[in-house]
């Protein structure tokens, strides 16, 4: 990573306070190793020795993930730029799961895995701002409907939307009413079987392609495009890390 990117991440990953136990490793090198795994999709054991022992890098990644560091960074980024949040978008995409992702504690349902038409998979539910940068991420089994993914995304910490764009998979009276109760409006095309059809502002709805492009960019990280992780926390961590790096490239670098 560049010096500018490290300067952004450093305050979040370097522990402060009294020194106890072993001195910390080179967190910049460890973070570079995590980024390498995310980009290449390689097994942890194939991590080049340049980044240090693979087990040490993995353990630090798990510590940061379970401590909620990636959530904290996303929240900080959301608070930093409010003008793009009046229009938001939600959608989902399916990531095929490798067979080695099975076997996590609690079974596949507890680990956000399932079987859909596309096979063994995980579904990534995403909410973005008007620029197509991620605000909130949730994962479920691949068979879970978009409708069921709406609630967790809207309850996640983050700015409220005045206009919410979504495809017809989210068309329901309950979702439209929920957006109204939140002080916003849902711009969602009606399902083909709906008797009373809602009109859609096509100029605003055209912005929804930005969340589709966001998914495309997320899946450039092979660890996101295919799920190899047994635990939901680790896979979600890689999705969040990739999201944060998108923010840095699109917003932080131009701020």
Short mmCIF file of C-alpha atoms in Angstrom, two decimals:
data_model
loop_
_atom_site.label_atom_id
_atom_site.label_comp_id
_atom_site.label_asym_id
_atom_site.label_seq_id
_atom_site.Cartn_x
_atom_site.Cartn_y
_atom_site.Cartn_z
CA UNK A 1 0.00 0.00 0.00
CA UNK A 2 1.06 3.60 -0.46
CA UNK A 3 2.29 5.82 2.36
CA UNK A 4 -0.97 7.80 2.13
CA UNK A 5 -3.09 4.66 2.51
CA UNK A 6 -1.01 3.47 5.46
CA UNK A 7 -1.40 6.88 7.12
CA UNK A 8 -5.17 6.39 6.83
CA UNK A 9 -5.23 2.84 8.25
CA UNK A 10 -2.55 3.27 10.95
CA UNK A 11 -4.70 5.01 13.63
CA UNK A 12 -7.23 2.16 13.46
CA UNK A 13 -4.89 -0.85 13.57
CA UNK A 14 -2.09 0.33 15.86
CA UNK A 15 -3.01 -0.24 19.48
CA UNK A 16 -2.61 2.61 21.94
CA UNK A 17 -2.26 2.49 25.72
CA UNK A 18 0.15 0.65 28.02
CA UNK A 19 2.45 -1.93 26.45
CA UNK A 20 1.76 -5.49 27.59
CA UNK A 21 3.03 -8.86 26.40
CA UNK A 22 4.96 -9.26 23.19
CA UNK A 23 5.72 -6.14 21.16
CA UNK A 24 3.43 -5.80 18.10
CA UNK A 25 4.60 -6.94 14.70
CA UNK A 26 4.97 -4.61 11.73
CA UNK A 27 1.27 -3.88 11.25
CA UNK A 28 1.84 -2.26 7.87
CA UNK A 29 3.47 -5.42 6.54
CA UNK A 30 0.71 -7.56 8.07
CA UNK A 31 -1.97 -5.39 6.49
CA UNK A 32 -0.20 -5.64 3.14
CA UNK A 33 -0.32 -9.42 3.54
CA UNK A 34 -4.07 -9.30 4.22
CA UNK A 35 -4.57 -7.15 1.11
CA UNK A 36 -2.55 -9.65 -0.93
CA UNK A 37 -4.78 -12.52 0.23
CA UNK A 38 -7.92 -10.49 -0.56
CA UNK A 39 -6.74 -9.61 -4.06
CA UNK A 40 -5.37 -13.01 -5.11
CA UNK A 41 -7.76 -15.35 -3.29
CA UNK A 42 -4.81 -17.55 -2.36
CA UNK A 43 -4.81 -19.90 0.64
CA UNK A 44 -3.24 -18.41 3.76
CA UNK A 45 -0.44 -21.00 3.63
CA UNK A 46 0.60 -19.65 0.21
CA UNK A 47 1.26 -16.17 1.57
CA UNK A 48 4.76 -15.10 0.41
CA UNK A 49 7.38 -15.06 3.16
CA UNK A 50 7.90 -11.36 2.40
CA UNK A 51 4.87 -10.63 4.58
CA UNK A 52 6.06 -12.78 7.48
CA UNK A 53 4.75 -16.11 8.81
CA UNK A 54 1.33 -16.80 7.32
CA UNK A 55 -0.08 -17.94 10.67
CA UNK A 56 0.88 -14.65 12.32
CA UNK A 57 -0.74 -12.61 9.55
CA UNK A 58 -3.87 -14.77 9.75
CA UNK A 59 -4.12 -14.43 13.53
CA UNK A 60 -3.80 -10.65 13.34
CA UNK A 61 -6.45 -10.50 10.60
CA UNK A 62 -8.81 -12.49 12.80
CA UNK A 63 -8.10 -10.22 15.80
CA UNK A 64 -8.87 -7.10 13.78
CA UNK A 65 -11.97 -8.69 12.27
CA UNK A 66 -13.45 -9.95 15.55
CA UNK A 67 -12.65 -6.61 17.21
CA UNK A 68 -14.84 -4.85 14.63
CA UNK A 69 -12.05 -2.71 13.16
CA UNK A 70 -13.46 -2.85 9.62
CA UNK A 71 -16.94 -1.80 10.84
CA UNK A 72 -15.36 1.10 12.69
CA UNK A 73 -13.48 2.30 9.60
CA UNK A 74 -16.59 2.12 7.41
CA UNK A 75 -18.55 4.12 9.99
CA UNK A 76 -15.80 6.77 10.06
CA UNK A 77 -15.86 7.02 6.26
CA UNK A 78 -19.65 7.35 6.24
CA UNK A 79 -19.51 10.19 8.74
CA UNK A 80 -16.82 11.98 6.75
CA UNK A 81 -18.98 12.65 3.69
CA UNK A 82 -22.66 13.43 4.15
CA UNK A 83 -23.63 15.09 0.87
CA UNK A 84 -23.63 11.77 -1.03
CA UNK A 85 -25.98 10.01 1.36
CA UNK A 86 -29.30 11.61 0.44
CA UNK A 87 -29.60 9.04 -2.37
CA UNK A 88 -28.76 5.45 -1.44
CA UNK A 89 -29.04 2.09 -3.19
CA UNK A 90 -29.46 -1.50 -2.05
CA UNK A 91 -28.94 -4.73 -3.94
CA UNK A 92 -27.39 -8.16 -3.54
CA UNK A 93 -25.08 -10.50 -5.39
CA UNK A 94 -24.23 -14.17 -5.00
CA UNK A 95 -20.67 -15.38 -4.38
CA UNK A 96 -20.07 -19.04 -5.13
CA UNK A 97 -18.57 -20.88 -2.19
CA UNK A 98 -15.63 -23.26 -2.58
CA UNK A 99 -16.13 -26.68 -1.05
CA UNK A 100 -13.44 -25.87 1.53
CA UNK A 101 -15.74 -23.17 2.96
CA UNK A 102 -17.94 -25.89 4.48
CA UNK A 103 -17.34 -27.26 7.96
CA UNK A 104 -17.52 -24.09 10.03
CA UNK A 105 -18.77 -24.27 13.60
CA UNK A 106 -22.57 -24.30 13.86
CA UNK A 107 -23.19 -25.51 10.31
CA UNK A 108 -23.63 -23.67 7.03
CA UNK A 109 -26.63 -21.59 8.12
CA UNK A 110 -24.79 -20.08 11.09
CA UNK A 111 -21.88 -19.21 8.79
CA UNK A 112 -23.90 -17.44 6.07
CA UNK A 113 -23.83 -20.32 3.60
CA UNK A 114 -26.66 -21.98 1.71
CA UNK A 115 -27.71 -23.65 -1.49
CA UNK A 116 -29.36 -21.60 -4.20
CA UNK A 117 -30.02 -22.12 -7.88
CA UNK A 118 -26.35 -21.33 -8.43
CA UNK A 119 -25.22 -24.02 -6.00
CA UNK A 120 -23.30 -23.74 -2.71
CA UNK A 121 -23.10 -20.00 -2.13
CA UNK A 122 -23.25 -16.88 0.02
CA UNK A 123 -25.29 -13.78 -0.79
CA UNK A 124 -23.76 -10.34 -0.21
CA UNK A 125 -26.38 -7.71 0.65
CA UNK A 126 -25.05 -4.20 0.09
CA UNK A 127 -26.14 -0.61 0.67
CA UNK A 128 -24.21 2.19 -1.04
CA UNK A 129 -24.34 5.97 -1.15
CA UNK A 130 -25.09 8.01 -4.26
CA UNK A 131 -21.54 7.54 -5.56
CA UNK A 132 -21.79 3.76 -5.33
CA UNK A 133 -19.49 3.46 -2.30
CA UNK A 134 -20.46 0.87 0.34
CA UNK A 135 -22.24 2.03 3.51
CA UNK A 136 -23.39 -1.28 5.01
CA UNK A 137 -22.77 -4.95 4.22
CA UNK A 138 -24.54 -8.09 5.39
CA UNK A 139 -24.11 -11.69 4.31
CA UNK A 140 -26.58 -14.58 4.29
CA UNK A 141 -26.97 -17.94 2.64
CA UNK A 142 -27.27 -17.80 -1.12
CA UNK A 143 -30.94 -18.83 -1.06
CA UNK A 144 -32.07 -15.87 1.09
CA UNK A 145 -34.32 -13.40 -0.75
CA UNK A 146 -33.45 -9.75 -1.31
CA UNK A 147 -36.56 -8.85 0.67
CA UNK A 148 -35.16 -10.51 3.82
CA UNK A 149 -31.85 -8.71 3.36
CA UNK A 150 -33.52 -5.28 3.46
CA UNK A 151 -34.03 -5.09 7.25
CA UNK A 152 -30.44 -5.75 8.38
CA UNK A 153 -29.09 -3.21 5.87
CA UNK A 154 -31.48 -0.48 6.98
CA UNK A 155 -30.88 -1.15 10.68
CA UNK A 156 -27.09 -0.97 10.29
CA UNK A 157 -25.37 2.11 11.65
CA UNK A 158 -25.06 4.86 9.09
CA UNK A 159 -26.75 7.88 7.53
CA UNK A 160 -30.43 7.83 6.61
CA UNK A 161 -31.54 7.97 2.99
CA UNK A 162 -34.02 10.46 1.58
CA UNK A 163 -34.29 8.42 -1.62
CA UNK A 164 -33.67 4.66 -1.76
CA UNK A 165 -33.12 2.98 -5.13
CA UNK A 166 -33.67 -0.76 -5.52
CA UNK A 167 -34.75 -3.23 -8.17
CA UNK A 168 -38.15 -4.93 -8.24
CA UNK A 169 -36.92 -7.71 -5.96
CA UNK A 170 -37.52 -5.23 -3.12
CA UNK A 171 -41.00 -4.20 -4.29
CA UNK A 172 -43.35 -4.61 -1.34
CA UNK A 173 -45.80 -2.44 0.54
CA UNK A 174 -43.87 -3.09 3.76
CA UNK A 175 -40.61 -1.71 2.35
CA UNK A 176 -42.31 1.33 0.84
CA UNK A 177 -44.05 2.03 4.15
CA UNK A 178 -40.83 1.55 6.11
CA UNK A 179 -39.05 4.11 3.93
CA UNK A 180 -41.93 6.53 4.42
CA UNK A 181 -41.72 6.03 8.19
CA UNK A 182 -38.00 6.83 7.99
CA UNK A 183 -38.76 10.11 6.23
CA UNK A 184 -37.67 8.97 2.78
CA UNK A 185 -39.10 7.59 -0.43
CA UNK A 186 -38.46 4.27 -2.16
CA UNK A 187 -37.85 4.38 -5.92
CA UNK A 188 -38.55 0.75 -6.85
CA UNK A 189 -40.07 -0.60 -10.08
CA UNK A 190 -43.29 -2.57 -9.55
CA UNK A 191 -43.38 -6.32 -9.93
CA UNK A 192 -45.16 -7.53 -13.03
CA UNK A 193 -48.02 -9.03 -11.01
CA UNK A 194 -48.74 -5.86 -9.01
CA UNK A 195 -52.22 -4.52 -9.75
CA UNK A 196 -51.59 -0.94 -8.59
CA UNK A 197 -48.29 0.13 -10.15
CA UNK A 198 -46.07 2.86 -8.73
CA UNK A 199 -44.48 5.35 -11.11
CA UNK A 200 -40.68 5.53 -11.14
CA UNK A 201 -38.51 8.56 -11.88
CA UNK A 202 -36.33 7.03 -14.60
CA UNK A 203 -33.67 9.76 -14.33
CA UNK A 204 -33.07 9.04 -10.65
CA UNK A 205 -33.43 5.28 -11.08
CA UNK A 206 -30.71 5.32 -13.74
CA UNK A 207 -28.22 6.02 -10.94
CA UNK A 208 -28.76 2.46 -9.71
CA UNK A 209 -26.14 1.22 -12.16
CA UNK A 210 -23.57 2.54 -9.68
CA UNK A 211 -24.28 -0.25 -7.20
CA UNK A 212 -23.94 -2.78 -10.03
CA UNK A 213 -20.53 -1.30 -10.84
CA UNK A 214 -19.67 -1.46 -7.13
CA UNK A 215 -20.31 -5.22 -7.12
CA UNK A 216 -18.12 -5.56 -10.18
CA UNK A 217 -15.27 -3.78 -8.42
CA UNK A 218 -15.73 -5.75 -5.21
CA UNK A 219 -15.44 -9.00 -7.14
CA UNK A 220 -12.12 -7.93 -8.61
CA UNK A 221 -10.89 -9.14 -5.22
CA UNK A 222 -10.84 -12.89 -5.76
CA UNK A 223 -11.35 -13.57 -2.06
CA UNK A 224 -14.73 -11.82 -2.44
CA UNK A 225 -15.67 -13.22 -5.86
CA UNK A 226 -15.35 -16.77 -4.49
CA UNK A 227 -15.85 -17.59 -0.83
CA UNK A 228 -13.10 -19.74 0.66
CA UNK A 229 -13.60 -18.82 4.33
CA UNK A 230 -15.32 -21.20 6.72
CA UNK A 231 -16.55 -18.43 9.01
CA UNK A 232 -19.00 -15.68 8.13
CA UNK A 233 -16.89 -13.16 10.07
CA UNK A 234 -13.79 -13.75 7.94
CA UNK A 235 -15.64 -13.57 4.62
CA UNK A 236 -17.48 -10.43 5.72
CA UNK A 237 -14.12 -9.01 6.80
CA UNK A 238 -12.71 -9.40 3.28
CA UNK A 239 -15.82 -7.75 1.77
CA UNK A 240 -15.44 -4.84 4.18
CA UNK A 241 -11.69 -4.49 3.56
CA UNK A 242 -12.28 -4.35 -0.19
CA UNK A 243 -15.06 -1.80 0.37
CA UNK A 244 -12.79 0.39 2.48
CA UNK A 245 -10.08 0.37 -0.17
CA UNK A 246 -12.67 1.46 -2.74
CA UNK A 247 -13.54 4.40 -0.47
CA UNK A 248 -9.89 5.32 -0.16
CA UNK A 249 -9.28 5.31 -3.91
CA UNK A 250 -12.48 7.17 -4.82
CA UNK A 251 -12.99 9.58 -1.94
CA UNK A 252 -10.03 9.86 0.40
CA UNK A 253 -7.51 10.38 -2.43
CA UNK A 254 -9.63 13.18 -3.92
CA UNK A 255 -10.69 14.85 -0.66
#
